[in-house]
PDB file of C-alpha atoms in Angstrom:
ATOM      1  CA  MET A   1     -17.807   3.779  12.891  1.00  0.00           C
ATOM      2  CA  ASN A   2     -14.178   4.893  12.454  1.00  0.00           C
ATOM      3  CA  ILE A   3     -11.507   2.514  11.183  1.00  0.00           C
ATOM      4  CA  GLU A   4      -7.855   3.483  11.383  1.00  0.00           C
ATOM      5  CA  LEU A   5      -6.061   2.370   8.214  1.00  0.00           C
ATOM      6  CA  ALA A   6      -2.390   2.198   7.301  1.00  0.00           C
ATOM      7  CA  ILE A   7      -0.972   2.381   3.793  1.00  0.00           C
ATOM      8  CA  GLU A   8       2.182   0.311   3.423  1.00  0.00           C
ATOM      9  CA  TYR A   9       4.399   0.493   0.341  1.00  0.00           C
ATOM     10  CA  GLU A  10       7.218  -2.001   0.021  1.00  0.00           C
ATOM     11  CA  VAL A  11       9.792  -2.650  -2.698  1.00  0.00           C
ATOM     12  CA  PHE A  12      11.407  -6.063  -2.862  1.00  0.00           C
ATOM     13  CA  GLU A  13      14.407  -5.277  -5.107  1.00  0.00           C
ATOM     14  CA  ASP A  14      15.688  -8.869  -5.198  1.00  0.00           C
ATOM     15  CA  GLU A  15      12.441 -10.039  -6.773  1.00  0.00           C
ATOM     16  CA  GLY A  16      11.601  -6.778  -8.582  1.00  0.00           C
ATOM     17  CA  ILE A  17       8.185  -6.531  -6.898  1.00  0.00           C
ATOM     18  CA  ARG A  18       6.455  -3.428  -5.572  1.00  0.00           C
ATOM     19  CA  VAL A  19       3.532  -3.878  -3.149  1.00  0.00           C
ATOM     20  CA  LEU A  20       1.039  -1.402  -1.677  1.00  0.00           C
ATOM     21  CA  SER A  21      -1.223  -2.716   1.122  1.00  0.00           C
ATOM     22  CA  VAL A  22      -4.192  -1.149   2.916  1.00  0.00           C
ATOM     23  CA  VAL A  23      -4.195  -2.444   6.453  1.00  0.00           C
ATOM     24  CA  ASP A  24      -6.829  -2.262   9.230  1.00  0.00           C
ATOM     25  CA  LYS A  25      -4.576  -1.291  12.122  1.00  0.00           C
ATOM     26  CA  GLU A  26      -6.863  -2.483  14.895  1.00  0.00           C
ATOM     27  CA  LYS A  27      -7.271  -5.998  13.457  1.00  0.00           C
ATOM     28  CA  ASP A  28      -3.771  -6.008  11.858  1.00  0.00           C
ATOM     29  CA  GLU A  29      -5.484  -7.337   8.732  1.00  0.00           C
ATOM     30  CA  VAL A  30      -4.743  -6.532   5.059  1.00  0.00           C
ATOM     31  CA  LEU A  31      -7.938  -5.229   3.428  1.00  0.00           C
ATOM     32  CA  ASN A  32      -6.515  -4.772  -0.049  1.00  0.00           C
ATOM     33  CA  MET A  33      -3.228  -5.286  -1.812  1.00  0.00           C
ATOM     34  CA  PHE A  34      -1.878  -3.936  -5.100  1.00  0.00           C
ATOM     35  CA  ARG A  35       1.230  -5.082  -7.005  1.00  0.00           C
ATOM     36  CA  ASP A  36       3.828  -3.634  -9.378  1.00  0.00           C
ATOM     37  CA  ASP A  37       2.733  -0.852 -11.721  1.00  0.00           C
ATOM     38  CA  GLU A  38      -0.692  -0.469 -10.028  1.00  0.00           C
ATOM     39  CA  ALA A  39       0.942  -0.196  -6.578  1.00  0.00           C
ATOM     40  CA  GLU A  40       3.443   2.392  -7.771  1.00  0.00           C
ATOM     41  CA  LYS A  41       0.735   4.458  -9.481  1.00  0.00           C
ATOM     42  CA  ILE A  42      -1.422   4.565  -6.286  1.00  0.00           C
ATOM     43  CA  TYR A  43       1.641   5.327  -4.154  1.00  0.00           C
ATOM     44  CA  LYS A  44       2.585   8.274  -6.355  1.00  0.00           C
ATOM     45  CA  LEU A  45      -1.016   9.599  -6.280  1.00  0.00           C
ATOM     46  CA  LEU A  46      -1.035   9.405  -2.452  1.00  0.00           C
ATOM     47  CA  VAL A  47       2.380  11.128  -2.111  1.00  0.00           C
ATOM     48  CA  ASN A  48       1.234  14.008  -4.447  1.00  0.00           C
ATOM     49  CA  VAL A  49      -1.954  14.491  -2.440  1.00  0.00           C
ATOM     50  CA  GLY A  50       0.066  14.642   0.797  1.00  0.00           C
ATOM     51  CA  GLU A  51       2.361  17.402  -0.511  1.00  0.00           C
TER      52      GLU A  51
END
């Protein structure tokens, strides 16, 4: 079974919040969500792997 996932990283500057979400694209459903320092750490890891 293959599931297509999307990683979404958003920064809400007005509130000072950073959010990273793992989304099931077919169901348009958030599977997991990380906030602030944890979200930024995972985002940086993913960006480094992609380079």
